[in-house]
XYZ file of C-alpha atoms in Angstrom:
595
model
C -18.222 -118.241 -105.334
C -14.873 -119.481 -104.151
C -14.853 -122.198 -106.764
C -16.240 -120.043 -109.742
C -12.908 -118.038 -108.507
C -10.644 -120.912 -108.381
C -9.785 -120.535 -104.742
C -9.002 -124.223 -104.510
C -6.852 -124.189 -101.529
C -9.248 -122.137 -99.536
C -11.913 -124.981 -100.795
C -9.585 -127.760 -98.931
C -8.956 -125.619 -96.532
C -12.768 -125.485 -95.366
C -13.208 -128.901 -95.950
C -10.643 -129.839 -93.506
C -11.735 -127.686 -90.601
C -16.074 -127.628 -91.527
C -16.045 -131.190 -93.316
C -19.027 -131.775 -95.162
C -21.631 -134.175 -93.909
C -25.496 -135.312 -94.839
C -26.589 -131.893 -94.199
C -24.748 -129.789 -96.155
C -26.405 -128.394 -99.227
C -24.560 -129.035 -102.615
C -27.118 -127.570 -104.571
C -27.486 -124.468 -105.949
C -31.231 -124.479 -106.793
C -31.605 -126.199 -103.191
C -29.892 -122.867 -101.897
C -31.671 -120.492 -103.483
C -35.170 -121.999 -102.406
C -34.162 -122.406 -99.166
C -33.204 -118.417 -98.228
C -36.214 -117.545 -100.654
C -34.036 -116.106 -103.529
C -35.930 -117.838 -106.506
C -36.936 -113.991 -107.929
C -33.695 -112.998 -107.485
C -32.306 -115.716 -109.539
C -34.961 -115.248 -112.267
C -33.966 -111.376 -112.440
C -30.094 -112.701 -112.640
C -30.846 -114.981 -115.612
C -32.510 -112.419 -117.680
C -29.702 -110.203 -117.561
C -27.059 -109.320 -120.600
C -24.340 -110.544 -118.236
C -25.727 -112.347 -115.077
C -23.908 -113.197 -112.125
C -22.099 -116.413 -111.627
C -22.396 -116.927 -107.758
C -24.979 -116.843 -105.215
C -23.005 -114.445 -103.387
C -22.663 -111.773 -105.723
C -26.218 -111.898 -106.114
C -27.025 -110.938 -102.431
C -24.009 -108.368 -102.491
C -25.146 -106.563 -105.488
C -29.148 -106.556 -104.316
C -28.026 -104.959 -100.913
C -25.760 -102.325 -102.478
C -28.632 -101.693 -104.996
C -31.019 -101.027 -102.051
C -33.096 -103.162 -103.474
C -34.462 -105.537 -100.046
C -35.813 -104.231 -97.540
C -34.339 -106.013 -94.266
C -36.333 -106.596 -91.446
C -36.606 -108.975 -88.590
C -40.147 -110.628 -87.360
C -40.888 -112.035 -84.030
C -43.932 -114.114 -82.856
C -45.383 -114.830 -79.748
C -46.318 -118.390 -78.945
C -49.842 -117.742 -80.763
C -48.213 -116.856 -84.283
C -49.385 -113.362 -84.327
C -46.820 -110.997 -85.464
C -45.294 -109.208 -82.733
C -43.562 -106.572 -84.201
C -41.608 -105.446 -87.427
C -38.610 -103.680 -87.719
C -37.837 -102.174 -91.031
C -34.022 -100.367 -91.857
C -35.755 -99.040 -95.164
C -38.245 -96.847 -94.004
C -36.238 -95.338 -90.378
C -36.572 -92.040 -89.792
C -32.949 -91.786 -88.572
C -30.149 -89.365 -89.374
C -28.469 -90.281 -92.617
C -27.222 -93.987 -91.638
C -23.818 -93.649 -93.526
C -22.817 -90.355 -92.532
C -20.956 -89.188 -89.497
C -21.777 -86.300 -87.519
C -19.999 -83.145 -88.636
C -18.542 -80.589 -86.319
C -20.577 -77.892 -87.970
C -23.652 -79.641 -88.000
C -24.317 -81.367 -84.303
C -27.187 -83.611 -83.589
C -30.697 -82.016 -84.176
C -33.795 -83.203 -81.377
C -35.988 -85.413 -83.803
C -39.155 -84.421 -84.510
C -41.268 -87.413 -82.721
C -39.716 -86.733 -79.275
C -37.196 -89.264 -80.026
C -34.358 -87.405 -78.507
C -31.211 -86.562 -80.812
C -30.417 -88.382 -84.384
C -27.628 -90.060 -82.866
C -29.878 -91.538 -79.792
C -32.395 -92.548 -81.886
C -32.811 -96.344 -81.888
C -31.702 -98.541 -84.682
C -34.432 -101.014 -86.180
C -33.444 -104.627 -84.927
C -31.449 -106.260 -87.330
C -30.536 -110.121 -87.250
C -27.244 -112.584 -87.658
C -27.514 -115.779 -88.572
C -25.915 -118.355 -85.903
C -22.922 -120.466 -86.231
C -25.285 -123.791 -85.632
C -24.828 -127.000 -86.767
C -26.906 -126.587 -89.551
C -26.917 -123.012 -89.884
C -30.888 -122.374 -90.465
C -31.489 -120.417 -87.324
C -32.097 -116.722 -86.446
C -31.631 -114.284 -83.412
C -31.922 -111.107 -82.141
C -28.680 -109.448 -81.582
C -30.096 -107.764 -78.629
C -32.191 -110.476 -77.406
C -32.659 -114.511 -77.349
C -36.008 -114.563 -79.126
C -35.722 -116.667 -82.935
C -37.169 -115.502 -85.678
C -38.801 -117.916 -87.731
C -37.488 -116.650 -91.397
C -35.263 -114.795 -93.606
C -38.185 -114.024 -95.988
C -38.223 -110.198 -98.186
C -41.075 -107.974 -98.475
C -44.245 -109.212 -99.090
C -43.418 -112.820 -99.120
C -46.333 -113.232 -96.387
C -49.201 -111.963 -93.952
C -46.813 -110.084 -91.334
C -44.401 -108.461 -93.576
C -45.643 -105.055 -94.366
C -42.377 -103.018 -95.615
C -42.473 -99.668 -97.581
C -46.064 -99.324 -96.598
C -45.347 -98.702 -92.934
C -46.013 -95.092 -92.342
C -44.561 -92.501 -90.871
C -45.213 -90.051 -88.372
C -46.421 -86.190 -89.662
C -44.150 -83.447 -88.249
C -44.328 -82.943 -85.175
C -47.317 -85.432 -84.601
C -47.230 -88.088 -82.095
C -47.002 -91.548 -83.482
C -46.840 -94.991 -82.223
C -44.048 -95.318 -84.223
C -41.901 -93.318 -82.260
C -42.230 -95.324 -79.337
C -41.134 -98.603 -80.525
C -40.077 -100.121 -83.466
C -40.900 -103.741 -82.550
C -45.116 -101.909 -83.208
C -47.869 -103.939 -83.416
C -48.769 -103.278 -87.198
C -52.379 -102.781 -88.392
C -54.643 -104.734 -89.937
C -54.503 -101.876 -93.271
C -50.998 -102.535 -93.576
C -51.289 -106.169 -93.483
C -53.811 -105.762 -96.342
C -50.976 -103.413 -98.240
C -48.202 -105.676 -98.232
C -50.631 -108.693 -99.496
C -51.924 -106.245 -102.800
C -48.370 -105.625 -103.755
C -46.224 -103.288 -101.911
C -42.791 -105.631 -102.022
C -40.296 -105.024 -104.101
C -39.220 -108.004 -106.849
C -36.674 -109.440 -104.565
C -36.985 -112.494 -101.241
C -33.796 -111.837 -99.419
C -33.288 -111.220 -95.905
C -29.350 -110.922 -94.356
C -28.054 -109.213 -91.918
C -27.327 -105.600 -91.998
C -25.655 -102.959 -89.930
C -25.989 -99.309 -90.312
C -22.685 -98.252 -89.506
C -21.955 -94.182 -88.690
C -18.699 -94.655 -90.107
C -19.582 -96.405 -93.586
C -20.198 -92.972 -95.341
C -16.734 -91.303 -94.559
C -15.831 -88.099 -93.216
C -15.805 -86.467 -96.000
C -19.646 -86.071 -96.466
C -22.032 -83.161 -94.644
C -24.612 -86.001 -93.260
C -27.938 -84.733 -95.313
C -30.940 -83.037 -92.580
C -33.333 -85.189 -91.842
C -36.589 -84.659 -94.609
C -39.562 -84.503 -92.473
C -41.739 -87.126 -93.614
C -45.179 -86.312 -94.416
C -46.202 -89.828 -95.743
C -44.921 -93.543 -95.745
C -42.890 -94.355 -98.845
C -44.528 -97.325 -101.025
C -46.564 -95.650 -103.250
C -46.321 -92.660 -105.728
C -49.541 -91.057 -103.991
C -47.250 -91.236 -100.640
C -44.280 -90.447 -101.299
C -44.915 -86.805 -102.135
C -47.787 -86.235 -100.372
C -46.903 -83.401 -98.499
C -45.134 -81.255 -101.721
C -48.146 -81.815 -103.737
C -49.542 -78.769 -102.906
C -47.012 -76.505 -105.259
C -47.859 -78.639 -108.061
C -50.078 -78.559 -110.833
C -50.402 -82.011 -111.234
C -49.029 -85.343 -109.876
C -49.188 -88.648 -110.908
C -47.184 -92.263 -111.368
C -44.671 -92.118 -113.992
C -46.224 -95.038 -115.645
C -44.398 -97.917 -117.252
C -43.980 -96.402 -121.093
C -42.435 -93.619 -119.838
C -40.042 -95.848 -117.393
C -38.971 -98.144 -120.424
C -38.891 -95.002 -122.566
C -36.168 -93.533 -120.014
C -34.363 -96.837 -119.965
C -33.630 -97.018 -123.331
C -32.634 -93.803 -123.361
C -30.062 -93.868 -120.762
C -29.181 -97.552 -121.544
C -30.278 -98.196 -124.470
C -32.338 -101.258 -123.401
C -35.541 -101.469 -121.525
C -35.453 -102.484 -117.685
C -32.066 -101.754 -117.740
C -30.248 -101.736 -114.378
C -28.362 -98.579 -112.757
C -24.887 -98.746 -111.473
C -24.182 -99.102 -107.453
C -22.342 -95.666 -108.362
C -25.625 -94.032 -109.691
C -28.006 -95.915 -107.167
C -26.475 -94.743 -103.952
C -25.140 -90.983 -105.108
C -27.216 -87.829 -103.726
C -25.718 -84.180 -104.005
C -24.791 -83.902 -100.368
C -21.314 -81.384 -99.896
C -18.106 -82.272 -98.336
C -17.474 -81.511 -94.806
C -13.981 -80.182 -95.433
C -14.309 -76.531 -94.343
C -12.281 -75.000 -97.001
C -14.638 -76.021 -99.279
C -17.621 -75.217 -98.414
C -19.350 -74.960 -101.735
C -18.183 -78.451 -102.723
C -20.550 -81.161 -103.841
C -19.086 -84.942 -102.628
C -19.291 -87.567 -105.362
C -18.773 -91.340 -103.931
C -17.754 -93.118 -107.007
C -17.198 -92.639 -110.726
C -19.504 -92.695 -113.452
C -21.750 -89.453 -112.453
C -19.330 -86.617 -112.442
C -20.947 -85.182 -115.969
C -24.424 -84.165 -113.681
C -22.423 -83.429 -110.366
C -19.912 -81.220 -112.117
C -22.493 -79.322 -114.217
C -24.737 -78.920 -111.013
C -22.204 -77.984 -109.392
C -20.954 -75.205 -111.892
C -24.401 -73.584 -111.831
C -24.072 -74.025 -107.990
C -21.660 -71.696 -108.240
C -23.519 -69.397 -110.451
C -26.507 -69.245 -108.266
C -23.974 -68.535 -104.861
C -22.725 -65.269 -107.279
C -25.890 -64.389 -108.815
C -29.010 -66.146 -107.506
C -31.783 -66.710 -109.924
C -29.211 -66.128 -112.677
C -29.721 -69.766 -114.014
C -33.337 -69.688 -114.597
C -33.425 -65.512 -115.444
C -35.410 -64.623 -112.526
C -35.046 -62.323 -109.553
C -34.404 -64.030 -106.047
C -34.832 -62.434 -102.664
C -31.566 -64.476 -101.900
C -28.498 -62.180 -101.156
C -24.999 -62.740 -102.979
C -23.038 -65.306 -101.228
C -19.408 -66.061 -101.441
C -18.782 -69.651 -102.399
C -15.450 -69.677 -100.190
C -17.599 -68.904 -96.956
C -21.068 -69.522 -97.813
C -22.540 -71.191 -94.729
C -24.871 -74.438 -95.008
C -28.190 -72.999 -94.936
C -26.444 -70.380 -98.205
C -25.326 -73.274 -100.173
C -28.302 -75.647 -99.603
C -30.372 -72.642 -100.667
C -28.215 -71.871 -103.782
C -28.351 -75.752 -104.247
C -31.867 -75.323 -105.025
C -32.331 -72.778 -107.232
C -29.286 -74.801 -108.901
C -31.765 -77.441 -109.490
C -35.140 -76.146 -110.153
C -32.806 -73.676 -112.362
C -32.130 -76.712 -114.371
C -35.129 -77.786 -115.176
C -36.744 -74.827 -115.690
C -34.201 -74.345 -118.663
C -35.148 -77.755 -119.707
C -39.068 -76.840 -119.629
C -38.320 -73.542 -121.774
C -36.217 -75.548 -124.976
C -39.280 -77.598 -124.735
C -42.124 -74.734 -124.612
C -40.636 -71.285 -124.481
C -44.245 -69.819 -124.423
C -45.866 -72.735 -121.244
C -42.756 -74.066 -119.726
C -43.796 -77.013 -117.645
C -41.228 -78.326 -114.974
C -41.620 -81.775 -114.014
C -39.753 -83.571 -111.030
C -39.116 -87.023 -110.423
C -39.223 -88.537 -107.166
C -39.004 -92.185 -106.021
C -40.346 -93.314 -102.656
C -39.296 -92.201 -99.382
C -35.733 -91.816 -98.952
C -35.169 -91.360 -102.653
C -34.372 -95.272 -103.158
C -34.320 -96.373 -106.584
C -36.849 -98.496 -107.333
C -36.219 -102.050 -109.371
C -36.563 -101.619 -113.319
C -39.650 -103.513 -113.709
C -41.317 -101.381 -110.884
C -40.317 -98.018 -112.035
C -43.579 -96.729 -113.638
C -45.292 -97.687 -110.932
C -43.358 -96.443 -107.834
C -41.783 -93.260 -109.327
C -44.149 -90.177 -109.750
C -44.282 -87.338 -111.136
C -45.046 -83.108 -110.785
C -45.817 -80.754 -112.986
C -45.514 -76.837 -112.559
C -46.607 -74.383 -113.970
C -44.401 -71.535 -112.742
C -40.271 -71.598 -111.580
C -41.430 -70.109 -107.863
C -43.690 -73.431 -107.469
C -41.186 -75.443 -108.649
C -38.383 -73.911 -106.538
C -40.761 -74.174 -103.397
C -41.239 -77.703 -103.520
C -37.109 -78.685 -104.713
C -36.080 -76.599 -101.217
C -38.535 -78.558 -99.448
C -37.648 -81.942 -100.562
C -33.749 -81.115 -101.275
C -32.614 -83.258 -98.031
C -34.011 -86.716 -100.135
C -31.627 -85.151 -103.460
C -28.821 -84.677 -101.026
C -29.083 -88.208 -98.897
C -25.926 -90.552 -99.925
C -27.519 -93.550 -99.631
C -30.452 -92.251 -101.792
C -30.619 -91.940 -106.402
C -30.792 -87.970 -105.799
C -28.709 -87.787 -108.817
C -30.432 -90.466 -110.861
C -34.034 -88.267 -110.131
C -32.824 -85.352 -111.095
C -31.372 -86.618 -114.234
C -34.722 -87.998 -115.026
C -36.488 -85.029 -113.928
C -34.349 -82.961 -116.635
C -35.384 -85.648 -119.431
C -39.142 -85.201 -118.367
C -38.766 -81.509 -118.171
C -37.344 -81.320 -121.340
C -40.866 -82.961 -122.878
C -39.751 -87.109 -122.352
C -37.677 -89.008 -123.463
C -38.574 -89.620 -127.283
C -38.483 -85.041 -127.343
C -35.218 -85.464 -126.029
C -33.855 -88.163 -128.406
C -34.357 -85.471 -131.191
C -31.644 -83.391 -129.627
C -29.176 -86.108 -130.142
C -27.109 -86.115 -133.465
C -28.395 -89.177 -135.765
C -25.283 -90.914 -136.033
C -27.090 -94.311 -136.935
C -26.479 -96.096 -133.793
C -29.485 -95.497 -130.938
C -28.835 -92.369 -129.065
C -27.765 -92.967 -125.007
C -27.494 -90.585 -122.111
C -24.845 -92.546 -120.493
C -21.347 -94.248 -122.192
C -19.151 -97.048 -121.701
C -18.963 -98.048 -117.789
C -22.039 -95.731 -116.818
C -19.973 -92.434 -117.296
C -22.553 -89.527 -119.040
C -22.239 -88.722 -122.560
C -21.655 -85.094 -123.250
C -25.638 -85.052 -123.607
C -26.240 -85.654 -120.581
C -23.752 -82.934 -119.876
C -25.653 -80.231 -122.100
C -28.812 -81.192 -120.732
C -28.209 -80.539 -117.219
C -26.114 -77.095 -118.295
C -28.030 -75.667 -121.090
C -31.757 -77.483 -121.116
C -31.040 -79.134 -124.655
C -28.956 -82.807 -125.199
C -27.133 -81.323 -127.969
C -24.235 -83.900 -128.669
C -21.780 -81.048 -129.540
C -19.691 -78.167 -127.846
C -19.240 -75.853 -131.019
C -21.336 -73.204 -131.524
C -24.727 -73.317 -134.022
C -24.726 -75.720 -136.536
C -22.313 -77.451 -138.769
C -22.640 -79.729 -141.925
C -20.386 -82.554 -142.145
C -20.615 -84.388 -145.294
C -24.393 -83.578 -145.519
C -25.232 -84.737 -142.006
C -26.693 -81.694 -139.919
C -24.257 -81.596 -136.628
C -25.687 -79.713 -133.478
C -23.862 -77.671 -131.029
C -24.688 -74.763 -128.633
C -26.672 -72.070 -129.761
C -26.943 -69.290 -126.976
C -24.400 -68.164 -124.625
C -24.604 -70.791 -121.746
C -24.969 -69.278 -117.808
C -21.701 -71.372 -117.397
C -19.185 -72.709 -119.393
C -17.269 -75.926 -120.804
C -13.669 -76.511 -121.779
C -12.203 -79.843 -122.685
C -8.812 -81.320 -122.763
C -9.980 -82.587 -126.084
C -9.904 -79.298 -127.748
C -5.745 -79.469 -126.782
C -5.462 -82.633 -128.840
C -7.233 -81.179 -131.835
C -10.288 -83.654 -131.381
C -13.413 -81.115 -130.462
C -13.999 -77.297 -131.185
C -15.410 -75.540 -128.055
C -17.227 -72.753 -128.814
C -17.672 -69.201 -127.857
C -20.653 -70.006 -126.054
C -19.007 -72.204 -123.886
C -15.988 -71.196 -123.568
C -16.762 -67.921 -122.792
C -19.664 -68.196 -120.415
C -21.416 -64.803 -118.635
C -19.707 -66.166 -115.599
C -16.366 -67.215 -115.110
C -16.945 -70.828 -114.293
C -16.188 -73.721 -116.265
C -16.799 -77.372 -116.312
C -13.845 -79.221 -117.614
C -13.436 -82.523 -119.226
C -10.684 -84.202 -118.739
C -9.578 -87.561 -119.432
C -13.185 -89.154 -119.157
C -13.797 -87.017 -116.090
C -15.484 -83.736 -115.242
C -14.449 -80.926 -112.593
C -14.967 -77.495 -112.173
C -12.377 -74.045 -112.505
C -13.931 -70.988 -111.264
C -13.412 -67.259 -109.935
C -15.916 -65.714 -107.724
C -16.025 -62.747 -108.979
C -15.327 -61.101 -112.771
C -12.357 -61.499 -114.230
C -10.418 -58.284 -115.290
C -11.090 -56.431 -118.538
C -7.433 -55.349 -119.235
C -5.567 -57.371 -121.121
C -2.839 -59.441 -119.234
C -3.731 -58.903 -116.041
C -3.375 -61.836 -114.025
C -6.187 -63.365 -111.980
C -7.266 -66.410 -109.822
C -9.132 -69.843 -110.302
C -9.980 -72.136 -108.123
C -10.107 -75.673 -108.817
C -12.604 -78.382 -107.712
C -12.661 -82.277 -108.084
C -15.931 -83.659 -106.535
C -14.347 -87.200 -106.703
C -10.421 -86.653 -105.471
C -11.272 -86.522 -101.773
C -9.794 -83.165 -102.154
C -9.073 -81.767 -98.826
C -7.556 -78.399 -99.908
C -8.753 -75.357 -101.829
C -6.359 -75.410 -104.567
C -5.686 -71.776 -106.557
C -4.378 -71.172 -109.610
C -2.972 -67.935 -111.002
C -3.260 -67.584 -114.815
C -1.288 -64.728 -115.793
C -1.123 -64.334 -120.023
C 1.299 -61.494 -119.756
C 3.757 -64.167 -118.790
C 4.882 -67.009 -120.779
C 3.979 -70.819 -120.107
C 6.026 -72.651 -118.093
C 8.942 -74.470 -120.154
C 8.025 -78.059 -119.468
C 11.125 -80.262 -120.963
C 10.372 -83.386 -122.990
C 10.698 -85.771 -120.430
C 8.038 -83.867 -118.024
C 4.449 -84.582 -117.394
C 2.461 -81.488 -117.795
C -0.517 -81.471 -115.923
C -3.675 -81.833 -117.894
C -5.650 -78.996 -116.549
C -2.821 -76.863 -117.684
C -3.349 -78.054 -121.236
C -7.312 -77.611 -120.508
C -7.062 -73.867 -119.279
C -4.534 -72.903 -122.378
C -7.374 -73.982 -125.057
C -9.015 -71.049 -123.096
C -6.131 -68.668 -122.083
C -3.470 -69.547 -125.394
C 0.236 -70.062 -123.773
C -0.581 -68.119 -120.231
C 1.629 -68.767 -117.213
C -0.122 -71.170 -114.674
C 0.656 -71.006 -111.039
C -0.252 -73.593 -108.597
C 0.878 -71.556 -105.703
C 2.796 -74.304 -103.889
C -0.039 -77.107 -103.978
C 1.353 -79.784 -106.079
C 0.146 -80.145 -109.467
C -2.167 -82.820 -110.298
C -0.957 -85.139 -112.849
């Protein structure tokens, strides 16, 4: 790595205080067999752009959750004396702090608090003289191996189960468990993942920030490892489960990629819909990184729909009550976070069969980890519904694995609106032929407007205009009802796009808007006024800013814009609202604009 980077000084620099000597290891295929990595350089060389270093290997398979680290002991016989797994811990979320509002819950195996629970035993390799050798952090016993999942008899992984609700369970009393001869026989018929590495790992409190709500804890019904297990226990709403299958994986690859086995982005692999802690925003959805703002914008405008009206995105009555998204409390928003979702789909199932819609939700095992490529059909399942209250039970009752941070919440849910919307070659029809293969996601893994539709209106149109237009004989598709929420687009200021009525002037007044390749959200929580020029309030939202205020706007049109001189920088959400609100005096009430 440091020589692919031309860090020659730092090169001498080793050499003179570690200098090399009949043990060191020059060679890069040496390497690799040695810590087991051989799959992982296979998968590396049949990529578009592989990696050049060793190191960037392991970095990128441990930020793509895709080993599962553990650490085996033996006893002087060679029997496996326990197993301790970070994958499959029933902890708190492991990169999320505790949050003042929400403090440590009892866990549900008698385990005492989240925060007491024990960590699984994790290893460090020791500064020996030939640097092969493995130890306990907490203890002096070796381990034998750095080997992945599956790679031999006493490994058994994602199989391990866990305990029922409220059931007693070996488990709980020790991680370092004696496994059983059934899980033995799971990891040897195939329950590893495609991958042999095995480094250290910490789960560190403080690695998620403090600006993310840690997600409850899901209680686990079934082991991850399998599609049968890891939905189990939300079967029971659903008319049918079953694997996702590999067609229908490569199908959804090449439609979000545009290449089969295609690999996700760290930003889309580790990105659940889990809400900021800062307390003026309570409604506020928490995006880690770029590239998924389209779906976490547009989820959260019909968040915000559902806290105002519930059942308003689907068109069905809710028991729910009202809520105000300035003081809605956690169990109000997680609720209206639900309906949000199954809302979604359910739109999605009615473009596709307005007369038998048919829901479907995507899950992946356990804690919603993404599994590799190759493996997708075969460890992501499947449900089918056949009415919005089934499909609304079971999304409440699994939304802690959509809101986990270190889980692909937001990558099932975008599949789930793809399947709902009847697959992926159904939803490649909705795209505009433009002679080049139709793609979900852009340049750098940022969604294409689409995507965008799909998740707000249950139909990838490509366009924001209304109905249909002909350009030069080509059939151009836009938006063809009135959407629950709307759209506007810094494009439209520039004379690139036409937004339409139906977007632009939504039943609600909440808007996604695009600008400069990213999405946020503009709202009012409640009507605007009916009178013309009377002035009113919006409140703006960036999921990705680490914004820490609420930040209001006024827009007043009986007043005239503010007389920005050549020379200034005028902020682009001003030039966003005024495709909406034509030359109307914006307000940012003392917060500083955003340029």
């Amino acid at each position: 790595y440091l020589a692919r980077n031309g860090l020659k000084k730092t090169l001498d620099a080793l050499d003179v205080e570690r200098p090399r000597d009949e043990h060191t290891l020059s060679s890069r295929t040496v390497t690799a067999r040695g810590l087991k990595l051989e799959r992982l350089v296979k998968r590396n060389k049949e990529r578009d752009a592989p990696l050049g270093s060793l190191l960037e290997m392991v970095v990128e398979a441990l930020l793509l959750n895709e080993r599962h680290l553990r650490v085996e002991s033996r006893d002087a016989a060679g029997a496996v004396a326990g197993t301790a797994d970070g994958a499959v811990a029933p902890q708190a979320s492991q990169h999320q702090p505790p949050h003042p509002q929400h403090p440590p819950q009892a866990a549900p195996n008698g385990m005492g608090t989240q925060a007491e629970r024990p960590r699984p035993a994790t290893a460090s390799v020791l500064d020996r003289q030939h640097g092969h050798h493995l130890s306990h952090r907490t203890g002096d016993t070796p381990a034998d191996s750095m080997l992945g999942s599956g790679e031999r008899q006493g490994s058994h992984g994602r199989d391990m189960p866990l305990p029922a609700p409220g059931a007693p369970s070996s488990h709980a009393s020790s991680w370092n468990r004696q496994p059983a001869p059934d899980e033995l026989d799971r990891s040897r018929r195939g329950g590893a993942l495609s991958g042999t590495l095995l480094v250290e790992e910490e789960f560190d409190a403080d690695v998620g920030g403090p600006d993310i709500v840690p997600a409850r804890e899901p209680a686990l019904g079934a082991g991850p490892g399998s599609a049968a297990t890891a939905v189990a226990f939300s079967t029971r709403a659903a008319r049918k489960q079953s694997e996702l299958g590999a067609r229908e994986a490569e199908a959804l690859s090449v439609l979000f990629h545009g290449r089969a086995h295609a690999d996700w982005m760290a930003s889309w692999v580790r990105q659940g819909f889990g809400f900021t802690s800062v307390g003026a925003l309570p409604f506020g959805l928490y995006q880690h990184r770029g590239g998924t703002c389209g779906v976490i914008a547009a989820v959260q405008a019909l968040l915000l729909r559902e806290m105002s009206e519930p059942g308003s995105v689907a068109g069905v009555s809710s028991a729910d009550a009202p809520v105000d998204p300035l003081r809605a409390t956690p169990a109000e928003r997680d609720a209206a976070l639900a309906r949000a979702l199954s809302g979604a789909l359910w739109n999605a199932a009615q473009e596709a069969n307005p007369a038998a819609p048919c829901p479907k939700l995507v899950q992946f095992p356990g804690r919603m980890v993404l599994p590799p490529a190759r493996e997708m059909g075969r460890e992501a399942s499947v449900l089918e519904f056949d009415s919005y209250a089934a499909l609304e039970a079971c999304v409440r009752e699994r939304l802690a694995y959509f809101q986990m941070a270190d889980g692909a919440g937001v990558v099932a849910f975008a599949y789930s609106c793809v399947m709902s919307a009847g697959g992926p070659e159904r939803v490649r029809t909705h795209v505009d032929d433009t002679g080049a293969p139709p793609t979900l996601l852009g340049a750098h893994g940022y969604c294409t407007q689409e995507l965008v539709n799909l998740v707000l209106l249950g139909r990838a149109c490509s366009n924001v205009f209304d109905g249909v237009q002909d350009l030069d004989g080509m059939q151009m598709h836009g938006v063809t009802r009135r959407s629950p929420v709307g759209l506007l687009s810094l494009f439209e200021h520039y004379g690139h796009v036409i937004v339409g009525d139906n977007l632009k002037s939504p039943t609600r007044p909440i808007w996604v808007c695009f600008m400069e390749s990213h999405y946020t959200v503009a709202f009012s929580p409640s009507p605007l006024p009916t009178s013309a020029g009377a002035a009113f309030d919006l409140y703006f939202y960036d999921m990705l800013a680490n914004q820490d205020e609420l930040i209001r706007l006024t827009v007043d049109p009986s007043k005239p814009q503010h007389d920005y001189q050549g020379s200034d920088l005028v902020p682009p959400l001003e030039h966003t609202l005024h495709t909406k609100w034509k030359d109307a005096h914006i307000s940012w009430n003392g917060t500083d604009p955003l340029l």
